[in-house]
PDB file of C-alpha atoms in Angstrom:
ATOM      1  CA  UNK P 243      13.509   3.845  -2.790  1.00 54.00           C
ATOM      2  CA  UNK P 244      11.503   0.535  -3.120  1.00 63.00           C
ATOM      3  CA  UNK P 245       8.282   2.259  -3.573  1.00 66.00           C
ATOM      4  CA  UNK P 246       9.030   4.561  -6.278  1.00 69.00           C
ATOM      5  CA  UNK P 247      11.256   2.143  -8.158  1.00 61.00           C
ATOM      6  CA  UNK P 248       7.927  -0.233  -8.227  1.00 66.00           C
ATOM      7  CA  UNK P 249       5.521   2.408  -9.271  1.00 68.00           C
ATOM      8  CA  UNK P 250       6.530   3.206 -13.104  1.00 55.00           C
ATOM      9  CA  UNK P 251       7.060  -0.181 -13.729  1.00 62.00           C
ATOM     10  CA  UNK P 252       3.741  -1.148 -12.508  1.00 59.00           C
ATOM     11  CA  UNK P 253       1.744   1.890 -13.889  1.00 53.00           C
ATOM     12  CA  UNK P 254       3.259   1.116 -17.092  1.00 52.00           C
ATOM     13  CA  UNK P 255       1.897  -2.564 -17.360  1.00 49.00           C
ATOM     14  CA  UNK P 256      -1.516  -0.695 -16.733  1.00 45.00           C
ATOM     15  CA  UNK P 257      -1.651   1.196 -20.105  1.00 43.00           C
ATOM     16  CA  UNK P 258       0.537  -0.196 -22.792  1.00 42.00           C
ATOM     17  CA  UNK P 259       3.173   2.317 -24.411  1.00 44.00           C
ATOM     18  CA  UNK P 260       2.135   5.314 -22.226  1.00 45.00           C
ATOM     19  CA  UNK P 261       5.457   6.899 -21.908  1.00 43.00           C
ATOM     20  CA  UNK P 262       5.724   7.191 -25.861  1.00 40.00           C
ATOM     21  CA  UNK P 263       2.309   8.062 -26.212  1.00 46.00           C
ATOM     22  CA  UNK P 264       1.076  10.821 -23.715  1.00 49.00           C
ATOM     23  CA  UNK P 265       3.995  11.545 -21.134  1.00 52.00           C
ATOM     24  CA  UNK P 266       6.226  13.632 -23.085  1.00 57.00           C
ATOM     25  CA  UNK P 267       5.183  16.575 -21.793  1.00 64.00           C
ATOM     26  CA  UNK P 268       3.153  18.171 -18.622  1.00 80.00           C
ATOM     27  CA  UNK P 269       2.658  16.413 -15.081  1.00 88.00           C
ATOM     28  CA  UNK P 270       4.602  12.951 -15.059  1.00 86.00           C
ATOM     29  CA  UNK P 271       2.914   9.936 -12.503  1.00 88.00           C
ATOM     30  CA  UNK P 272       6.143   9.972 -10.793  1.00 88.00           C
ATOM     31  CA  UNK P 273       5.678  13.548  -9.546  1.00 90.00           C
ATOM     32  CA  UNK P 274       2.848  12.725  -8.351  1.00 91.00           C
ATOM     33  CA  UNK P 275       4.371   9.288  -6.200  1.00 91.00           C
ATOM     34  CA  UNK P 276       7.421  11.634  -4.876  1.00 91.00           C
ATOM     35  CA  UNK P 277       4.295  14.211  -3.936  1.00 92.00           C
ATOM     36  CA  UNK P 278       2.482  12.023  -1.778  1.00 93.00           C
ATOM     37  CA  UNK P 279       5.505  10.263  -0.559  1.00 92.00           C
ATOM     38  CA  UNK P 280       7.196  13.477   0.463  1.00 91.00           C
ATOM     39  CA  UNK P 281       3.901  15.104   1.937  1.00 93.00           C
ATOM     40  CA  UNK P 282       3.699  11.786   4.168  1.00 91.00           C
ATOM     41  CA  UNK P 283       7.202  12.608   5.321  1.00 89.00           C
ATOM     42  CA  UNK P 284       6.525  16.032   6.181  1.00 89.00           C
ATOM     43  CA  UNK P 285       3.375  15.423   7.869  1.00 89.00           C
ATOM     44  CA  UNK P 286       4.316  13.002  10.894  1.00 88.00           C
ATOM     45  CA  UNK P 287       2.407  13.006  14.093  1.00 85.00           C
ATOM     46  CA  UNK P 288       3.912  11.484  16.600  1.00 80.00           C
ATOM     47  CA  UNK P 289       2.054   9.363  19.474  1.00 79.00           C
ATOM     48  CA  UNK P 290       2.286   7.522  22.340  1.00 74.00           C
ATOM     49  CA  UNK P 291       2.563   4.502  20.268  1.00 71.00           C
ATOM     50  CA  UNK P 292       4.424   5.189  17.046  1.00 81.00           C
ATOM     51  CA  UNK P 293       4.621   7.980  14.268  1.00 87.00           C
ATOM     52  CA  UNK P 294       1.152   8.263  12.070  1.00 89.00           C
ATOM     53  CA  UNK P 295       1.073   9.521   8.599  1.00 91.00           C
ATOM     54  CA  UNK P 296      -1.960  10.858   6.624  1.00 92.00           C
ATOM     55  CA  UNK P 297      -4.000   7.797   4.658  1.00 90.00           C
ATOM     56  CA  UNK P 298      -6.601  10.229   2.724  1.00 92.00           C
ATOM     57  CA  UNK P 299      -4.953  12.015   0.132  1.00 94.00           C
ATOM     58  CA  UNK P 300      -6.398  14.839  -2.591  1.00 94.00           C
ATOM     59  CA  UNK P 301      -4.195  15.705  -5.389  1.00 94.00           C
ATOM     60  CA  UNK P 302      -5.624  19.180  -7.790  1.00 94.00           C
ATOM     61  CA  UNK P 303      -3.928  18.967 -11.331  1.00 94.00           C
ATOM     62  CA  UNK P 304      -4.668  21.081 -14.413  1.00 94.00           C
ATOM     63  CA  UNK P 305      -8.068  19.927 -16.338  1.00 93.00           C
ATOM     64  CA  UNK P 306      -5.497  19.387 -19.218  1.00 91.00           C
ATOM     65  CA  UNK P 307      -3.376  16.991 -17.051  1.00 91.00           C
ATOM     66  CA  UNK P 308      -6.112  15.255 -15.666  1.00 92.00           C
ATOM     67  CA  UNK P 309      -7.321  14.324 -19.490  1.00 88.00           C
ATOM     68  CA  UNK P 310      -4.162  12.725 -19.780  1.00 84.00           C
ATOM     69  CA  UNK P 311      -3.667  11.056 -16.290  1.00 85.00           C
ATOM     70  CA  UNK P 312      -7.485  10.073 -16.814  1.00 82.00           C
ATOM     71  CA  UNK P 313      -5.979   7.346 -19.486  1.00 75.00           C
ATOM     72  CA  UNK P 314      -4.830   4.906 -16.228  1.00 76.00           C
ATOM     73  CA  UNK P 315      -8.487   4.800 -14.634  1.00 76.00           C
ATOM     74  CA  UNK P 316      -8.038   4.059 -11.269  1.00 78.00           C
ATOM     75  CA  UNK P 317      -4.810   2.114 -11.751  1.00 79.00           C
ATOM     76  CA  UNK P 318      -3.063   5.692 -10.987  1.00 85.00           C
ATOM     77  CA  UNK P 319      -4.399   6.462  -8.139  1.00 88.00           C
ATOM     78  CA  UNK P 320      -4.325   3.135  -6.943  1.00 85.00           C
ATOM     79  CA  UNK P 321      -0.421   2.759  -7.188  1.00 86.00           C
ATOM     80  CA  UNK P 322      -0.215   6.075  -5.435  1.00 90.00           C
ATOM     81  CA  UNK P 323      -2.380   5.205  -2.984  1.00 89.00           C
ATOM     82  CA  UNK P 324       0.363   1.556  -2.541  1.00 86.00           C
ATOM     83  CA  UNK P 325       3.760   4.090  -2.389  1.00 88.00           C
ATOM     84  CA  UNK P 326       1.915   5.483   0.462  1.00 90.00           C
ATOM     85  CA  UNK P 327       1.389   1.938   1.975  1.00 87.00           C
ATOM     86  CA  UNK P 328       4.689   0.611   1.223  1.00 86.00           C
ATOM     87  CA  UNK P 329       6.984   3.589   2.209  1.00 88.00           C
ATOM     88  CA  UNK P 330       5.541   3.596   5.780  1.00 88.00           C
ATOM     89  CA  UNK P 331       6.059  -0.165   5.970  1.00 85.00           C
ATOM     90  CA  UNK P 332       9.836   0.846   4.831  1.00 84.00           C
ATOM     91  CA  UNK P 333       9.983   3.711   7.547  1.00 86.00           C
ATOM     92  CA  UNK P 334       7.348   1.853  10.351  1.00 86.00           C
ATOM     93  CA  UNK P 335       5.224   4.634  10.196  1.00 89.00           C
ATOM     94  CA  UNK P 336       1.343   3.832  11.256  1.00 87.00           C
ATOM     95  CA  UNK P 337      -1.926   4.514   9.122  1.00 87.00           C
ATOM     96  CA  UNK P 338      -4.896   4.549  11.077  1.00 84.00           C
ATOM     97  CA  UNK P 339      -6.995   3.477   7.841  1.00 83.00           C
ATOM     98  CA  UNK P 340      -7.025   2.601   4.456  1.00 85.00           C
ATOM     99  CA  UNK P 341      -5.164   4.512   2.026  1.00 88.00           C
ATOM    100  CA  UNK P 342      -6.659   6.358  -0.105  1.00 89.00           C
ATOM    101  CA  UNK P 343      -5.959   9.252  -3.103  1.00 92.00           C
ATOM    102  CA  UNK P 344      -8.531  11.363  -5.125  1.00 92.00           C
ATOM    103  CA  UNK P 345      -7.142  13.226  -7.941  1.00 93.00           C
ATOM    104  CA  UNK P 346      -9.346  16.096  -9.766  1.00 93.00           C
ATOM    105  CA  UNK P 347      -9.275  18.957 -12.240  1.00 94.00           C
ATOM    106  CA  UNK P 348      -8.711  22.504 -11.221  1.00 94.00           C
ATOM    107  CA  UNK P 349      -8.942  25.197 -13.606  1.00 94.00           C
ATOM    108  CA  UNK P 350      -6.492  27.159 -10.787  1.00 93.00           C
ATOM    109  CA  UNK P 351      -3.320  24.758 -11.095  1.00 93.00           C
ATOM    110  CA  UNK P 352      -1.208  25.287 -14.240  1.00 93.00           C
ATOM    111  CA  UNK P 353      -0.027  22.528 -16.450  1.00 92.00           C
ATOM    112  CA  UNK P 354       2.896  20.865 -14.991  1.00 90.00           C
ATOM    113  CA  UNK P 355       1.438  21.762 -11.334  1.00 92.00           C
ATOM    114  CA  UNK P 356      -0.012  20.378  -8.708  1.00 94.00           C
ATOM    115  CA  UNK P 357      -1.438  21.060  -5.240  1.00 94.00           C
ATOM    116  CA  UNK P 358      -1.586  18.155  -2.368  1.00 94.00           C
ATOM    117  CA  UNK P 359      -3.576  18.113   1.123  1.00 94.00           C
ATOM    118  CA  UNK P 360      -4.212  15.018   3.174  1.00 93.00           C
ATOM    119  CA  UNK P 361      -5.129  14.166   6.219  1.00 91.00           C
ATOM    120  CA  UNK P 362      -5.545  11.032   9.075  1.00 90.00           C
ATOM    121  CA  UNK P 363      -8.785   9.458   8.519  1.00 85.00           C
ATOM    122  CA  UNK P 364      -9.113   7.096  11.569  1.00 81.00           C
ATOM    123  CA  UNK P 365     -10.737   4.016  10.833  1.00 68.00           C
ATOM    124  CA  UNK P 366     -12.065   1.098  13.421  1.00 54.00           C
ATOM    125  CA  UNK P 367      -9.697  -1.859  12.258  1.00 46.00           C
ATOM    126  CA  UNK P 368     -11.215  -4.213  14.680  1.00 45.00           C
ATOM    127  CA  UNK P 369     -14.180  -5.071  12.075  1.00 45.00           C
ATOM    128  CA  UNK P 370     -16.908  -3.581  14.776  1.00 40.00           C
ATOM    129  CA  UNK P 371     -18.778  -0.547  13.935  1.00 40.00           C
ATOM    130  CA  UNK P 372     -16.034   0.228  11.017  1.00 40.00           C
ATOM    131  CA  UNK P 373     -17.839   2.870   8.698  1.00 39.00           C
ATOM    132  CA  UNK P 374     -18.887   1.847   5.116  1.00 40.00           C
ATOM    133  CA  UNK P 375     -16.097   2.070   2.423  1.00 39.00           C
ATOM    134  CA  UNK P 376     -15.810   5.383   0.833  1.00 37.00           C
ATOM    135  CA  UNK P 377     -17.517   5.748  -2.592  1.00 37.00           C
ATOM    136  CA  UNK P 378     -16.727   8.395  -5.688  1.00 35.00           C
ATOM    137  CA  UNK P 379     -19.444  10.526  -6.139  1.00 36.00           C
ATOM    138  CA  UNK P 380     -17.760  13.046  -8.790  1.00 40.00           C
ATOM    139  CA  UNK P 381     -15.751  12.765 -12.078  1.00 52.00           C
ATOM    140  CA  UNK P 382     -12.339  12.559 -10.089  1.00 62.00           C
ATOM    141  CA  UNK P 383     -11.005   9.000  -9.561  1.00 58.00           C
ATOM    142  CA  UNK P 384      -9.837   7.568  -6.380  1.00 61.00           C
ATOM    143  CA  UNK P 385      -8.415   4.725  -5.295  1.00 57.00           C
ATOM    144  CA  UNK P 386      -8.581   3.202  -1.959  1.00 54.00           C
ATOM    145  CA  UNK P 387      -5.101   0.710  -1.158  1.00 52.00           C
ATOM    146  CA  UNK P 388      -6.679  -2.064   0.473  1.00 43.00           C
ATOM    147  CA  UNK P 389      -9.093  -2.751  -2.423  1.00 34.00           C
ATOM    148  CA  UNK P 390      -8.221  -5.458  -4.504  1.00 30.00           C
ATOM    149  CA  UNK P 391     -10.972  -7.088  -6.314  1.00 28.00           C
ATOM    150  CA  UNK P 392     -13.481  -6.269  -3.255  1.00 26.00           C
ATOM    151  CA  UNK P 393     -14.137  -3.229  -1.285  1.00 27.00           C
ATOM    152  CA  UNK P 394     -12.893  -3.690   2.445  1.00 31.00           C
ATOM    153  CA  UNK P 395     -12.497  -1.150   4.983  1.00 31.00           C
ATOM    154  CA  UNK P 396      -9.293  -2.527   6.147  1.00 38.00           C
ATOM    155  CA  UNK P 397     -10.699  -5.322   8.659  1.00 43.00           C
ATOM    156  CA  UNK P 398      -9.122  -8.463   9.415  1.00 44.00           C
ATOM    157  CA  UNK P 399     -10.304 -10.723   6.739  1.00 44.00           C
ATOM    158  CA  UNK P 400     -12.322 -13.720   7.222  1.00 42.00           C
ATOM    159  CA  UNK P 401     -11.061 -16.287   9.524  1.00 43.00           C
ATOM    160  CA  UNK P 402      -8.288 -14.141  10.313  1.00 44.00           C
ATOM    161  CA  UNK P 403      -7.640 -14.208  14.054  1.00 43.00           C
ATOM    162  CA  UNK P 404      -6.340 -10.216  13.879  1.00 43.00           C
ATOM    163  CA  UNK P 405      -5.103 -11.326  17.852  1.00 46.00           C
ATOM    164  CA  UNK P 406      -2.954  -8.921  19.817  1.00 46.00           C
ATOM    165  CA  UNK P 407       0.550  -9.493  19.427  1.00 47.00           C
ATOM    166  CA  UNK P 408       0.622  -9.929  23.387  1.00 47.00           C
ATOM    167  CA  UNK P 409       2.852 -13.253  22.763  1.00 59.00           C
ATOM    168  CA  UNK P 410       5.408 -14.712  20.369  1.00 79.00           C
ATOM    169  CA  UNK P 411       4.790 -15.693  17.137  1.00 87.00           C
ATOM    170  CA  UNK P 412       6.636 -17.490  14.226  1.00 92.00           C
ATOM    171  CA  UNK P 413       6.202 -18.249  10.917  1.00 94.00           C
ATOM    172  CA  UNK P 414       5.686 -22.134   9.361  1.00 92.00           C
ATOM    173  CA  UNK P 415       6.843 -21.884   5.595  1.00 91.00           C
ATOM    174  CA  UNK P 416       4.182 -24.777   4.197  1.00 91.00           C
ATOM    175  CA  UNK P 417       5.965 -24.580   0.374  1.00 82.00           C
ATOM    176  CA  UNK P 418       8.872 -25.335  -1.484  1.00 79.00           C
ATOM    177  CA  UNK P 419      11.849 -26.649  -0.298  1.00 82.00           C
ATOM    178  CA  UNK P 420      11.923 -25.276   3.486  1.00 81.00           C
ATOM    179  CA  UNK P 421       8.603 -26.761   3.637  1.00 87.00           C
ATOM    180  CA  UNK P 422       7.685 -27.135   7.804  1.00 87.00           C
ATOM    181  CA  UNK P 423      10.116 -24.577   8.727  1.00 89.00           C
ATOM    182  CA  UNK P 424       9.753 -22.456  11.604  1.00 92.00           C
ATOM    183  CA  UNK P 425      10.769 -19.243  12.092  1.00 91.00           C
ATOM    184  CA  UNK P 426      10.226 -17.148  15.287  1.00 90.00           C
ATOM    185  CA  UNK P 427       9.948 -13.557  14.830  1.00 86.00           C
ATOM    186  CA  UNK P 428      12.018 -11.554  16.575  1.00 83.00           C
ATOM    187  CA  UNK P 429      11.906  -7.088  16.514  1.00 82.00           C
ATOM    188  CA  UNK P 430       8.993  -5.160  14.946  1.00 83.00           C
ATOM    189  CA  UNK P 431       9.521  -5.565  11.547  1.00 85.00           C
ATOM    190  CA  UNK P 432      10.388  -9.089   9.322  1.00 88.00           C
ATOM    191  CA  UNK P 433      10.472  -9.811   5.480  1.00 89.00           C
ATOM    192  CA  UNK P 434       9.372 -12.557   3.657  1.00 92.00           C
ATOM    193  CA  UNK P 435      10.599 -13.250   0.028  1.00 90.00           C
ATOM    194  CA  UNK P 436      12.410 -15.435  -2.258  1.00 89.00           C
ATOM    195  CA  UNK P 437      15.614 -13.633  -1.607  1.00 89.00           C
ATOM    196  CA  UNK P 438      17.801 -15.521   1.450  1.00 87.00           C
ATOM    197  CA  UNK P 439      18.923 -12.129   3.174  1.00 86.00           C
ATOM    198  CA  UNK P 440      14.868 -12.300   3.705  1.00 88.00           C
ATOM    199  CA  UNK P 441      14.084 -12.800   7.065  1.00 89.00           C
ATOM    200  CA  UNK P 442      12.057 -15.699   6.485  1.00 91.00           C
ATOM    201  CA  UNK P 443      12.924 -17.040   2.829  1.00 90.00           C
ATOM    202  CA  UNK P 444      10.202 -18.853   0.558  1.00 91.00           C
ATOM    203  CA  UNK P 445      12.344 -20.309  -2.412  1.00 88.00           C
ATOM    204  CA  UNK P 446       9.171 -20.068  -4.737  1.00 90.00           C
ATOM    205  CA  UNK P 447       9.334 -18.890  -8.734  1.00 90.00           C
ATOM    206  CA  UNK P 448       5.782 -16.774  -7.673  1.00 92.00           C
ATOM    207  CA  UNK P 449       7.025 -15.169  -4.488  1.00 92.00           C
ATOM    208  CA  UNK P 450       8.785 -11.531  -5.357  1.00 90.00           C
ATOM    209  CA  UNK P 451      12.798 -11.076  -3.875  1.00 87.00           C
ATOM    210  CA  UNK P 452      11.410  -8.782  -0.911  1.00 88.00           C
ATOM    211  CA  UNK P 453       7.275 -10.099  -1.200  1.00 89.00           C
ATOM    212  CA  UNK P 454       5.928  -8.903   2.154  1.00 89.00           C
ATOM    213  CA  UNK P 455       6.679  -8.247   5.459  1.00 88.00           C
ATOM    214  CA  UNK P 456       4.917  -8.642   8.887  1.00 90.00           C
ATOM    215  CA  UNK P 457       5.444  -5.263  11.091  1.00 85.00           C
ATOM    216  CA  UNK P 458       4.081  -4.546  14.357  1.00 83.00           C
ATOM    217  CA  UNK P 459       2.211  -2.165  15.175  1.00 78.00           C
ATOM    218  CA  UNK P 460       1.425  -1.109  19.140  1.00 77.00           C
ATOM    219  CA  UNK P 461       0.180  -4.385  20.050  1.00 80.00           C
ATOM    220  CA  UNK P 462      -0.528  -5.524  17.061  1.00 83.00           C
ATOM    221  CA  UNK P 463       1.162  -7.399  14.037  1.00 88.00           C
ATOM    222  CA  UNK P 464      -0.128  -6.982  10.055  1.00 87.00           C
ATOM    223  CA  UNK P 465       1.291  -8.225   6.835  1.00 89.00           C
ATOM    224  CA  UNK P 466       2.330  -5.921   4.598  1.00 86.00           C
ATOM    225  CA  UNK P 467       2.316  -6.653   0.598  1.00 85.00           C
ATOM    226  CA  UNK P 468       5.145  -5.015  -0.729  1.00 84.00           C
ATOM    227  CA  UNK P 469       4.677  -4.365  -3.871  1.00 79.00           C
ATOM    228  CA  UNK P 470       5.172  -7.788  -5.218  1.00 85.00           C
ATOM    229  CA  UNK P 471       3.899  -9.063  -8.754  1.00 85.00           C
ATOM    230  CA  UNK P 472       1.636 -11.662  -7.522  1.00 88.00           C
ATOM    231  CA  UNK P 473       0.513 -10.389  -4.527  1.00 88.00           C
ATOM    232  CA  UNK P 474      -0.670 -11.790  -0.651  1.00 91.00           C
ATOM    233  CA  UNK P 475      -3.921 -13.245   0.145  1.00 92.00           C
ATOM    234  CA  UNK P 476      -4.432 -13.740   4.241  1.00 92.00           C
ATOM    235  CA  UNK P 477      -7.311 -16.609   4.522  1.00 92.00           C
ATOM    236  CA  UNK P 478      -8.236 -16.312   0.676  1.00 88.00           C
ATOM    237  CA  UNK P 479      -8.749 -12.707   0.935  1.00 86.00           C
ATOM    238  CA  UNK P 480      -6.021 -10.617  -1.211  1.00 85.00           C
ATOM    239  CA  UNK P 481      -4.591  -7.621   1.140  1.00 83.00           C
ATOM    240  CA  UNK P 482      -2.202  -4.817   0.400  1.00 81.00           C
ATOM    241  CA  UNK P 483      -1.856  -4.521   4.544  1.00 80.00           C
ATOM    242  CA  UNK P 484      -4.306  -6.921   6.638  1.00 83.00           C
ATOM    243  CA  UNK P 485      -3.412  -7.301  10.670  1.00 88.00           C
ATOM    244  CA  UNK P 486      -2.806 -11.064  11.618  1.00 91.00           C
ATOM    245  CA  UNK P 487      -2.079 -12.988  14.407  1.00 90.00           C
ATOM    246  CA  UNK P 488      -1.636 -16.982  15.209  1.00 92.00           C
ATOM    247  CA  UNK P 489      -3.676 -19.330  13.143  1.00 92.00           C
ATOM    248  CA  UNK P 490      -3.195 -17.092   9.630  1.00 94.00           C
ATOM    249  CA  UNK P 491      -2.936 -18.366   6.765  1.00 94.00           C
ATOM    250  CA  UNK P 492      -0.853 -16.395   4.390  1.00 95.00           C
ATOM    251  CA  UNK P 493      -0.211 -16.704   0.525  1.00 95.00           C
ATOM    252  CA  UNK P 494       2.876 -14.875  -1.012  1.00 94.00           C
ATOM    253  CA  UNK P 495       2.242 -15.677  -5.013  1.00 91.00           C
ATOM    254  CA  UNK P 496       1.427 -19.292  -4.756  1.00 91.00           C
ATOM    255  CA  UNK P 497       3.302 -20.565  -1.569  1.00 93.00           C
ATOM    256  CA  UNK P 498       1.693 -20.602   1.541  1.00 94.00           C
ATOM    257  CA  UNK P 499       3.169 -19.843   5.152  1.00 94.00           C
ATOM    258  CA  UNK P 500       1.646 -19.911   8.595  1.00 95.00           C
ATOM    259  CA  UNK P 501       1.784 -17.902  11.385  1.00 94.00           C
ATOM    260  CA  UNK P 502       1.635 -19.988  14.627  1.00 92.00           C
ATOM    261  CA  UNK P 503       2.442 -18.956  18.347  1.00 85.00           C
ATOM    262  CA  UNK P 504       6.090 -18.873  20.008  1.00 71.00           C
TER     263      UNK P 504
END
């Protein structure tokens, strides 16, 4: 899968030579990325309008594991915290709020071990009375998804119209060659990339072979970043997964798009 695939790659562009130096032995990252992936799976609720998946995640690893893992910062539990957001973009689950994964020392979990809870943390994404963003108050690191470079609590970002996906909408590509191209949007989910089985294709040298993708949720529509190396700003603002409607402006690397109405 996409997710996991991404998540060495990137982790490993966090801390230079980490593999030869501290992973040969005891809990490897990637357990940790199939944990949460595979806890998501198993912990499904389904509801009137779509299947939700737990967002708050707390991962208990030996204190002798945790020294180790501790070498990432919060780049670890940052990139678990995006296989989380990018596998239920894959699988159209819903997350009723940010991501977000705490990982701490127990003296009870052996090395090599780990134990996982989680749980649906229901956020306000409208932007009105939306709680403050969590904050670490102990020695174990967290990482919330939608933070990049600024703390948000998963709001539609400035200027973003965040509109109910009550009508059509389509997509103006405003770089590169297809420059003033529209394409409507058609389904729940569509992928933007530099790739041309993309859905909407955006033939730029900073725009990733499968970059985002816009999926709808209830009556709603948000962009999904999907792992991409330069990542998606909506209105300026970067955003792992930002809801959108008509009038966004969206950046995938360094070409710009548009969503209009249909």
């Amino acid at each position: 899968m996409r997710a996991l695939q991404h998540f060495e790659r990137r982790l490993e562009g966090a801390v230079e030579g980490f593999f030869a130096r501290a992973f040969r032995s005891g809990l490897q990252p990637i357990e940790l990325a199939k944990g949460v992936q595979r806890y998501a799976e198993d912990h499904q609720h389904v509801t009137s309008d779509g299947v939700v998946v737990p967002n708050v995640f707390r991962a208990q690893v030996a204190t002798k594991d945790y020294e180790r893992l501790s070498t990432f910062g919060e780049s670890l539990p940052r990139e678990l915290a995006q296989v989380v957001v990018t596998t239920a973009a894959d699988r159209g689950w819903q997350l009723r709020g940010p991501v977000k994964v705490r990982v701490e020392p127990s003296d009870k979990v052996k090395v090599g071990r780990y134990t996982l809870t989680a749980r649906v943390e229901v956020v306000d994404l409208t932007g009105r009375d939306a709680p403050e963003p969590a904050r670490a108050t102990s020695p174990p690191y967290t990482s919330d998804a939608h933070v990049h470079g600024s703390a948000t609590t998963g709001g539609a970002a400035p200027g973003s119209a965040a509109r109910p996906a009550t009508g059509g909408l389509a997509v103006r590509v405003l770089s590169g060659p297809a420059t003033g191209t529209t394409v409507t949007i058609t389904g729940n989910r569509v992928t933007l990339g530099r790739m041309s089985s993309c859905d909407v294709t955006v033939a730029d040298s900073t725009v990733s072979r499968e970059h985002a993708a816009l999926v709808r949720r209830g009556d709603r529509w948000w962009i999904v970043d999907l792992g991409s190396t330069n990542g998606t700003t909506v209105n300026g603002v970067r955003a792992a997964e930002q809801p959108v409607g008509p009038g966004d402006r969206i950046v995938l690397g360094d070409a710009a798009v548009e969503l209009v109405g249909a």
